[in-house]
Amino acid sequence: MDDVAKGQNLDDFLINLADGLSRAQSRLNRYPVMNAVGQQSMVYHIPRLEFELKLQMTAAETPASSGSGGRLPLQKKSRVQFLPVKASQHQSSSSATSIIKGVFVATPLDATVSQVRLSLSVEKKAARKAQVNVAVIAAPGRSVQGATVELNIDRELSERLNKTPLKPSTRLEQASLILNQESVASAGLIIANQEPEGQIIALIADLFGQTQTLLYRFEQG
């Protein structure tokens, strides 16, 4: 829209709300409820978010180029700015206030999107090196070959489960994994030399909004 000031578009407010909701849900996905044996048993979802925006629409004039070497008087171009209304803010004669109400509602994935289930496992390769395997089971007749799985170490969860935080050099060799034709991908896990035995490393994988967490206990023997 040419008559809306850049960065003040009404859509920006709705996009920011949706982005905040998405980040909140992603954070919930990182902290699933574990059962007694350390397996994921429940993940919380935000079902809906109701919002109310009170915005002030103000007409602002900005200089426009003269188009003749600057000899003619500069023309002014009117633009509309959308700004949040503060409690103590007074409305001027060149502005108007509007209240926008709405709701974001969680809906099931569309039937065209593959429903997937992730599985994580760890194979010990050396005293301080292991291999993290991600296997994906998709809906019948659908392929996830070439899809990217995001694999990370959840350091906050790991710190809560251990007496000390994980060492910075305890890391994954690769964070973005491409699934092969068998819907499998792997990444190396390097355990720092200073990492004490018995430390729990929380691994988290994400694909198409589906999240799986695995708790791996480091043992040298």
PDB file of C-alpha atoms in Angstrom:
ATOM      1  CA  MET A   1       0.000   0.000   0.000  1.00  0.00           C
ATOM      2  CA  ASP A   2       1.559   3.277  -1.127  1.00  0.00           C
ATOM      3  CA  ASP A   3      -0.444   5.399   1.320  1.00  0.00           C
ATOM      4  CA  VAL A   4       0.824   3.559   4.406  1.00  0.00           C
ATOM      5  CA  ALA A   5       4.140   4.615   5.904  1.00  0.00           C
ATOM      6  CA  LYS A   6       6.831   1.975   5.675  1.00  0.00           C
ATOM      7  CA  GLY A   7       7.050  -0.018   8.895  1.00  0.00           C
ATOM      8  CA  GLN A   8       3.674   1.278  10.076  1.00  0.00           C
ATOM      9  CA  ASN A   9       1.516  -1.031   7.962  1.00  0.00           C
ATOM     10  CA  LEU A  10      -1.517  -2.372   9.796  1.00  0.00           C
ATOM     11  CA  ASP A  11      -0.459  -5.878   8.750  1.00  0.00           C
ATOM     12  CA  ASP A  12       2.739  -5.481  10.777  1.00  0.00           C
ATOM     13  CA  PHE A  13       0.813  -5.538  14.052  1.00  0.00           C
ATOM     14  CA  LEU A  14      -0.981  -8.773  13.145  1.00  0.00           C
ATOM     15  CA  ILE A  15       2.230 -10.369  11.895  1.00  0.00           C
ATOM     16  CA  ASN A  16       4.017  -9.478  15.141  1.00  0.00           C
ATOM     17  CA  LEU A  17       1.205 -11.033  17.153  1.00  0.00           C
ATOM     18  CA  ALA A  18       1.337 -14.220  15.090  1.00  0.00           C
ATOM     19  CA  ASP A  19       5.135 -14.322  15.388  1.00  0.00           C
ATOM     20  CA  GLY A  20       4.945 -13.975  19.175  1.00  0.00           C
ATOM     21  CA  LEU A  21       2.373 -16.772  19.362  1.00  0.00           C
ATOM     22  CA  SER A  22       4.558 -18.998  17.188  1.00  0.00           C
ATOM     23  CA  ARG A  23       7.621 -18.382  19.370  1.00  0.00           C
ATOM     24  CA  ALA A  24       5.608 -19.115  22.521  1.00  0.00           C
ATOM     25  CA  GLN A  25       4.411 -22.436  21.074  1.00  0.00           C
ATOM     26  CA  SER A  26       7.933 -23.333  19.953  1.00  0.00           C
ATOM     27  CA  ARG A  27       9.147 -22.756  23.506  1.00  0.00           C
ATOM     28  CA  LEU A  28       6.430 -25.063  24.846  1.00  0.00           C
ATOM     29  CA  ASN A  29       7.499 -27.701  22.323  1.00  0.00           C
ATOM     30  CA  ARG A  30      11.019 -27.604  23.764  1.00  0.00           C
ATOM     31  CA  TYR A  31       9.814 -28.588  27.235  1.00  0.00           C
ATOM     32  CA  PRO A  32       7.573 -31.640  26.909  1.00  0.00           C
ATOM     33  CA  VAL A  33       6.281 -33.413  30.011  1.00  0.00           C
ATOM     34  CA  MET A  34       8.353 -36.520  30.703  1.00  0.00           C
ATOM     35  CA  ASN A  35       7.153 -39.728  32.303  1.00  0.00           C
ATOM     36  CA  ALA A  36       8.973 -41.664  35.019  1.00  0.00           C
ATOM     37  CA  VAL A  37      11.418 -43.246  32.565  1.00  0.00           C
ATOM     38  CA  GLY A  38      12.342 -39.972  30.881  1.00  0.00           C
ATOM     39  CA  GLN A  39      10.216 -40.399  27.749  1.00  0.00           C
ATOM     40  CA  GLN A  40       8.028 -37.700  26.271  1.00  0.00           C
ATOM     41  CA  SER A  41       4.432 -38.196  27.373  1.00  0.00           C
ATOM     42  CA  MET A  42       2.736 -34.847  26.738  1.00  0.00           C
ATOM     43  CA  VAL A  43       3.244 -31.552  24.916  1.00  0.00           C
ATOM     44  CA  TYR A  44       1.133 -28.483  25.667  1.00  0.00           C
ATOM     45  CA  HIS A  45      -0.444 -26.501  22.820  1.00  0.00           C
ATOM     46  CA  ILE A  46      -1.912 -22.994  22.847  1.00  0.00           C
ATOM     47  CA  PRO A  47      -5.477 -23.511  21.526  1.00  0.00           C
ATOM     48  CA  ARG A  48      -6.372 -19.847  20.887  1.00  0.00           C
ATOM     49  CA  LEU A  49      -5.223 -16.286  21.419  1.00  0.00           C
ATOM     50  CA  GLU A  50      -7.718 -13.432  21.643  1.00  0.00           C
ATOM     51  CA  PHE A  51      -6.368  -9.945  21.041  1.00  0.00           C
ATOM     52  CA  GLU A  52      -7.540  -6.341  21.011  1.00  0.00           C
ATOM     53  CA  LEU A  53      -5.551  -3.621  19.268  1.00  0.00           C
ATOM     54  CA  LYS A  54      -6.272   0.036  19.931  1.00  0.00           C
ATOM     55  CA  LEU A  55      -4.539   1.979  17.196  1.00  0.00           C
ATOM     56  CA  GLN A  56      -4.348   5.645  16.374  1.00  0.00           C
ATOM     57  CA  MET A  57      -4.391   6.501  12.680  1.00  0.00           C
ATOM     58  CA  THR A  58      -2.563   9.775  12.072  1.00  0.00           C
ATOM     59  CA  ALA A  59      -2.162  11.646   8.805  1.00  0.00           C
ATOM     60  CA  ALA A  60       1.493  12.583   8.336  1.00  0.00           C
ATOM     61  CA  GLU A  61       2.938  14.702   5.550  1.00  0.00           C
ATOM     62  CA  THR A  62       6.352  13.918   4.106  1.00  0.00           C
ATOM     63  CA  PRO A  63       8.292  15.934   1.479  1.00  0.00           C
ATOM     64  CA  ALA A  64       8.259  14.577  -2.078  1.00  0.00           C
ATOM     65  CA  SER A  65      10.931  15.281  -4.704  1.00  0.00           C
ATOM     66  CA  SER A  66      10.246  18.264  -6.986  1.00  0.00           C
ATOM     67  CA  GLY A  67      11.438  16.492 -10.111  1.00  0.00           C
ATOM     68  CA  SER A  68      13.006  19.694 -11.616  1.00  0.00           C
ATOM     69  CA  GLY A  69      16.373  20.085  -9.982  1.00  0.00           C
ATOM     70  CA  GLY A  70      14.869  21.421  -6.794  1.00  0.00           C
ATOM     71  CA  ARG A  71      13.800  24.778  -8.311  1.00  0.00           C
ATOM     72  CA  LEU A  72      10.066  24.243  -7.772  1.00  0.00           C
ATOM     73  CA  PRO A  73       8.603  24.188  -4.242  1.00  0.00           C
ATOM     74  CA  LEU A  74       8.642  20.742  -2.679  1.00  0.00           C
ATOM     75  CA  GLN A  75       5.305  18.977  -2.705  1.00  0.00           C
ATOM     76  CA  LYS A  76       4.076  17.136   0.370  1.00  0.00           C
ATOM     77  CA  LYS A  77       2.639  13.653   0.296  1.00  0.00           C
ATOM     78  CA  SER A  78       0.147  12.457   2.885  1.00  0.00           C
ATOM     79  CA  ARG A  79       0.674   9.075   4.514  1.00  0.00           C
ATOM     80  CA  VAL A  80      -1.231   7.248   7.217  1.00  0.00           C
ATOM     81  CA  GLN A  81       0.643   6.057  10.286  1.00  0.00           C
ATOM     82  CA  PHE A  82      -0.710   3.360  12.596  1.00  0.00           C
ATOM     83  CA  LEU A  83       0.564   3.654  16.168  1.00  0.00           C
ATOM     84  CA  PRO A  84      -0.468   1.959  19.434  1.00  0.00           C
ATOM     85  CA  VAL A  85      -2.542   4.265  21.626  1.00  0.00           C
ATOM     86  CA  LYS A  86      -1.121   5.045  25.058  1.00  0.00           C
ATOM     87  CA  ALA A  87      -3.414   5.521  28.041  1.00  0.00           C
ATOM     88  CA  SER A  88      -2.404   9.179  28.477  1.00  0.00           C
ATOM     89  CA  GLN A  89      -2.351  10.004  24.770  1.00  0.00           C
ATOM     90  CA  HIS A  90      -4.799  12.665  23.481  1.00  0.00           C
ATOM     91  CA  GLN A  91      -6.365  12.446  20.059  1.00  0.00           C
ATOM     92  CA  SER A  92      -5.644  15.325  17.675  1.00  0.00           C
ATOM     93  CA  SER A  93      -7.872  16.712  14.971  1.00  0.00           C
ATOM     94  CA  SER A  94      -5.810  14.925  12.283  1.00  0.00           C
ATOM     95  CA  SER A  95      -6.046  11.475  13.868  1.00  0.00           C
ATOM     96  CA  ALA A  96      -8.628   8.810  14.562  1.00  0.00           C
ATOM     97  CA  THR A  97      -8.660   5.847  16.912  1.00  0.00           C
ATOM     98  CA  SER A  98      -9.754   2.364  15.903  1.00  0.00           C
ATOM     99  CA  ILE A  99     -10.127  -0.817  17.960  1.00  0.00           C
ATOM    100  CA  ILE A 100      -9.429  -4.111  16.206  1.00  0.00           C
ATOM    101  CA  LYS A 101     -10.415  -7.360  17.901  1.00  0.00           C
ATOM    102  CA  GLY A 102      -9.639 -10.865  16.704  1.00  0.00           C
ATOM    103  CA  VAL A 103      -8.563 -14.345  17.645  1.00  0.00           C
ATOM    104  CA  PHE A 104      -5.916 -16.814  16.484  1.00  0.00           C
ATOM    105  CA  VAL A 105      -7.237 -20.387  16.647  1.00  0.00           C
ATOM    106  CA  ALA A 106      -5.134 -23.534  16.439  1.00  0.00           C
ATOM    107  CA  THR A 107      -6.339 -25.850  13.676  1.00  0.00           C
ATOM    108  CA  PRO A 108      -5.280 -29.359  12.621  1.00  0.00           C
ATOM    109  CA  LEU A 109      -2.733 -29.687   9.863  1.00  0.00           C
ATOM    110  CA  ASP A 110      -4.222 -29.671   6.406  1.00  0.00           C
ATOM    111  CA  ALA A 111      -4.798 -33.099   4.894  1.00  0.00           C
ATOM    112  CA  THR A 112      -2.211 -32.300   2.219  1.00  0.00           C
ATOM    113  CA  VAL A 113       0.540 -31.973   4.846  1.00  0.00           C
ATOM    114  CA  SER A 114       2.293 -35.174   5.778  1.00  0.00           C
ATOM    115  CA  GLN A 115       1.698 -36.264   9.359  1.00  0.00           C
ATOM    116  CA  VAL A 116       5.050 -37.394  10.728  1.00  0.00           C
ATOM    117  CA  ARG A 117       6.441 -39.136  13.762  1.00  0.00           C
ATOM    118  CA  LEU A 118      10.052 -38.689  14.821  1.00  0.00           C
ATOM    119  CA  SER A 119      12.251 -41.207  16.574  1.00  0.00           C
ATOM    120  CA  LEU A 120      15.626 -40.431  18.158  1.00  0.00           C
ATOM    121  CA  SER A 121      18.367 -42.855  19.122  1.00  0.00           C
ATOM    122  CA  VAL A 122      22.041 -42.595  20.059  1.00  0.00           C
ATOM    123  CA  GLU A 123      24.887 -44.982  19.201  1.00  0.00           C
ATOM    124  CA  LYS A 124      28.164 -44.755  21.062  1.00  0.00           C
ATOM    125  CA  LYS A 125      31.132 -44.574  18.656  1.00  0.00           C
ATOM    126  CA  ALA A 126      34.048 -43.746  20.974  1.00  0.00           C
ATOM    127  CA  ALA A 127      34.721 -42.703  24.567  1.00  0.00           C
ATOM    128  CA  ARG A 128      33.510 -39.177  23.947  1.00  0.00           C
ATOM    129  CA  LYS A 129      31.781 -39.399  20.604  1.00  0.00           C
ATOM    130  CA  ALA A 130      28.357 -40.730  19.685  1.00  0.00           C
ATOM    131  CA  GLN A 131      26.035 -40.730  16.690  1.00  0.00           C
ATOM    132  CA  VAL A 132      22.526 -39.303  16.949  1.00  0.00           C
ATOM    133  CA  ASN A 133      20.073 -40.982  14.572  1.00  0.00           C
ATOM    134  CA  VAL A 134      16.784 -39.431  13.497  1.00  0.00           C
ATOM    135  CA  ALA A 135      14.170 -41.664  11.864  1.00  0.00           C
ATOM    136  CA  VAL A 136      10.888 -40.316  10.506  1.00  0.00           C
ATOM    137  CA  ILE A 137       7.679 -42.207   9.845  1.00  0.00           C
ATOM    138  CA  ALA A 138       5.303 -40.340   7.532  1.00  0.00           C
ATOM    139  CA  ALA A 139       1.699 -40.955   6.544  1.00  0.00           C
ATOM    140  CA  PRO A 140       1.211 -43.793   4.016  1.00  0.00           C
ATOM    141  CA  GLY A 141       1.989 -42.784   0.467  1.00  0.00           C
ATOM    142  CA  ARG A 142       3.924 -39.665   1.447  1.00  0.00           C
ATOM    143  CA  SER A 143       7.668 -39.189   1.252  1.00  0.00           C
ATOM    144  CA  VAL A 144       9.772 -36.925   3.459  1.00  0.00           C
ATOM    145  CA  GLN A 145      12.987 -37.531   1.532  1.00  0.00           C
ATOM    146  CA  GLY A 146      14.965 -34.292   1.315  1.00  0.00           C
ATOM    147  CA  ALA A 147      13.147 -32.672   4.233  1.00  0.00           C
ATOM    148  CA  THR A 148      15.285 -30.869   6.824  1.00  0.00           C
ATOM    149  CA  VAL A 149      15.231 -31.923  10.467  1.00  0.00           C
ATOM    150  CA  GLU A 150      16.492 -29.393  13.004  1.00  0.00           C
ATOM    151  CA  LEU A 151      18.544 -31.153  15.687  1.00  0.00           C
ATOM    152  CA  ASN A 152      19.788 -29.330  18.772  1.00  0.00           C
ATOM    153  CA  ILE A 153      21.027 -29.788  22.314  1.00  0.00           C
ATOM    154  CA  ASP A 154      18.535 -28.349  24.772  1.00  0.00           C
ATOM    155  CA  ARG A 155      21.029 -26.864  27.197  1.00  0.00           C
ATOM    156  CA  GLU A 156      18.426 -25.343  29.494  1.00  0.00           C
ATOM    157  CA  LEU A 157      16.687 -28.690  30.023  1.00  0.00           C
ATOM    158  CA  SER A 158      20.062 -30.426  30.375  1.00  0.00           C
ATOM    159  CA  GLU A 159      21.102 -27.966  33.083  1.00  0.00           C
ATOM    160  CA  ARG A 160      17.913 -28.632  35.034  1.00  0.00           C
ATOM    161  CA  LEU A 161      18.573 -32.371  34.921  1.00  0.00           C
ATOM    162  CA  ASN A 162      22.253 -32.141  35.946  1.00  0.00           C
ATOM    163  CA  LYS A 163      24.139 -30.651  38.866  1.00  0.00           C
ATOM    164  CA  THR A 164      26.257 -28.566  36.471  1.00  0.00           C
ATOM    165  CA  PRO A 165      25.555 -27.124  32.993  1.00  0.00           C
ATOM    166  CA  LEU A 166      26.938 -28.782  29.892  1.00  0.00           C
ATOM    167  CA  LYS A 167      30.334 -27.605  28.689  1.00  0.00           C
ATOM    168  CA  PRO A 168      30.250 -25.279  25.647  1.00  0.00           C
ATOM    169  CA  SER A 169      32.415 -27.717  23.662  1.00  0.00           C
ATOM    170  CA  THR A 170      29.829 -30.482  24.063  1.00  0.00           C
ATOM    171  CA  ARG A 171      28.163 -30.050  20.707  1.00  0.00           C
ATOM    172  CA  LEU A 172      26.559 -31.566  17.640  1.00  0.00           C
ATOM    173  CA  GLU A 173      28.634 -31.717  14.471  1.00  0.00           C
ATOM    174  CA  GLN A 174      25.574 -30.760  12.440  1.00  0.00           C
ATOM    175  CA  ALA A 175      22.280 -29.077  13.341  1.00  0.00           C
ATOM    176  CA  SER A 176      20.323 -29.267  10.055  1.00  0.00           C
ATOM    177  CA  LEU A 177      19.927 -32.819   8.779  1.00  0.00           C
ATOM    178  CA  ILE A 178      18.593 -33.840   5.364  1.00  0.00           C
ATOM    179  CA  LEU A 179      16.510 -37.017   5.364  1.00  0.00           C
ATOM    180  CA  ASN A 180      17.605 -39.690   2.890  1.00  0.00           C
ATOM    181  CA  GLN A 181      15.340 -42.008   0.894  1.00  0.00           C
ATOM    182  CA  GLU A 182      14.880 -44.196   3.985  1.00  0.00           C
ATOM    183  CA  SER A 183      13.717 -41.097   5.925  1.00  0.00           C
ATOM    184  CA  VAL A 184      16.782 -41.303   8.173  1.00  0.00           C
ATOM    185  CA  ALA A 185      19.533 -38.808   9.027  1.00  0.00           C
ATOM    186  CA  SER A 186      22.453 -38.784  11.477  1.00  0.00           C
ATOM    187  CA  ALA A 187      24.794 -36.332  13.180  1.00  0.00           C
ATOM    188  CA  GLY A 188      27.854 -36.745  15.369  1.00  0.00           C
ATOM    189  CA  LEU A 189      27.723 -35.798  19.044  1.00  0.00           C
ATOM    190  CA  ILE A 190      31.004 -34.598  20.573  1.00  0.00           C
ATOM    191  CA  ILE A 191      31.302 -34.714  24.370  1.00  0.00           C
ATOM    192  CA  ALA A 192      33.807 -32.292  25.914  1.00  0.00           C
ATOM    193  CA  ASN A 193      36.833 -33.721  27.707  1.00  0.00           C
ATOM    194  CA  GLN A 194      35.811 -31.759  30.807  1.00  0.00           C
ATOM    195  CA  GLU A 195      32.288 -33.199  30.787  1.00  0.00           C
ATOM    196  CA  PRO A 196      31.825 -35.396  33.891  1.00  0.00           C
ATOM    197  CA  GLU A 197      30.521 -38.919  33.511  1.00  0.00           C
ATOM    198  CA  GLY A 198      26.825 -39.294  34.143  1.00  0.00           C
ATOM    199  CA  GLN A 199      25.824 -35.974  32.578  1.00  0.00           C
ATOM    200  CA  ILE A 200      22.428 -36.040  30.843  1.00  0.00           C
ATOM    201  CA  ILE A 201      22.338 -34.473  27.389  1.00  0.00           C
ATOM    202  CA  ALA A 202      18.859 -33.458  26.230  1.00  0.00           C
ATOM    203  CA  LEU A 203      18.550 -33.780  22.449  1.00  0.00           C
ATOM    204  CA  ILE A 204      15.629 -32.241  20.596  1.00  0.00           C
ATOM    205  CA  ALA A 205      14.557 -32.739  16.966  1.00  0.00           C
ATOM    206  CA  ASP A 206      11.947 -30.745  15.070  1.00  0.00           C
ATOM    207  CA  LEU A 207      10.254 -31.437  11.719  1.00  0.00           C
ATOM    208  CA  PHE A 208       7.083 -29.809  10.352  1.00  0.00           C
ATOM    209  CA  GLY A 209       6.233 -28.572  13.848  1.00  0.00           C
ATOM    210  CA  GLN A 210       6.562 -32.056  15.344  1.00  0.00           C
ATOM    211  CA  THR A 211       9.100 -32.271  18.178  1.00  0.00           C
ATOM    212  CA  GLN A 212      10.840 -35.230  19.806  1.00  0.00           C
ATOM    213  CA  THR A 213      13.145 -35.126  22.826  1.00  0.00           C
ATOM    214  CA  LEU A 214      15.650 -37.771  23.931  1.00  0.00           C
ATOM    215  CA  LEU A 215      17.642 -37.774  27.168  1.00  0.00           C
ATOM    216  CA  TYR A 216      21.084 -39.329  26.660  1.00  0.00           C
ATOM    217  CA  ARG A 217      23.272 -40.140  29.683  1.00  0.00           C
ATOM    218  CA  PHE A 218      26.993 -39.913  28.985  1.00  0.00           C
ATOM    219  CA  GLU A 219      28.900 -42.978  30.176  1.00  0.00           C
ATOM    220  CA  GLN A 220      32.521 -43.666  29.228  1.00  0.00           C
ATOM    221  CA  GLY A 221      32.424 -47.404  29.911  1.00  0.00           C
TER     222      GLY A 221
END
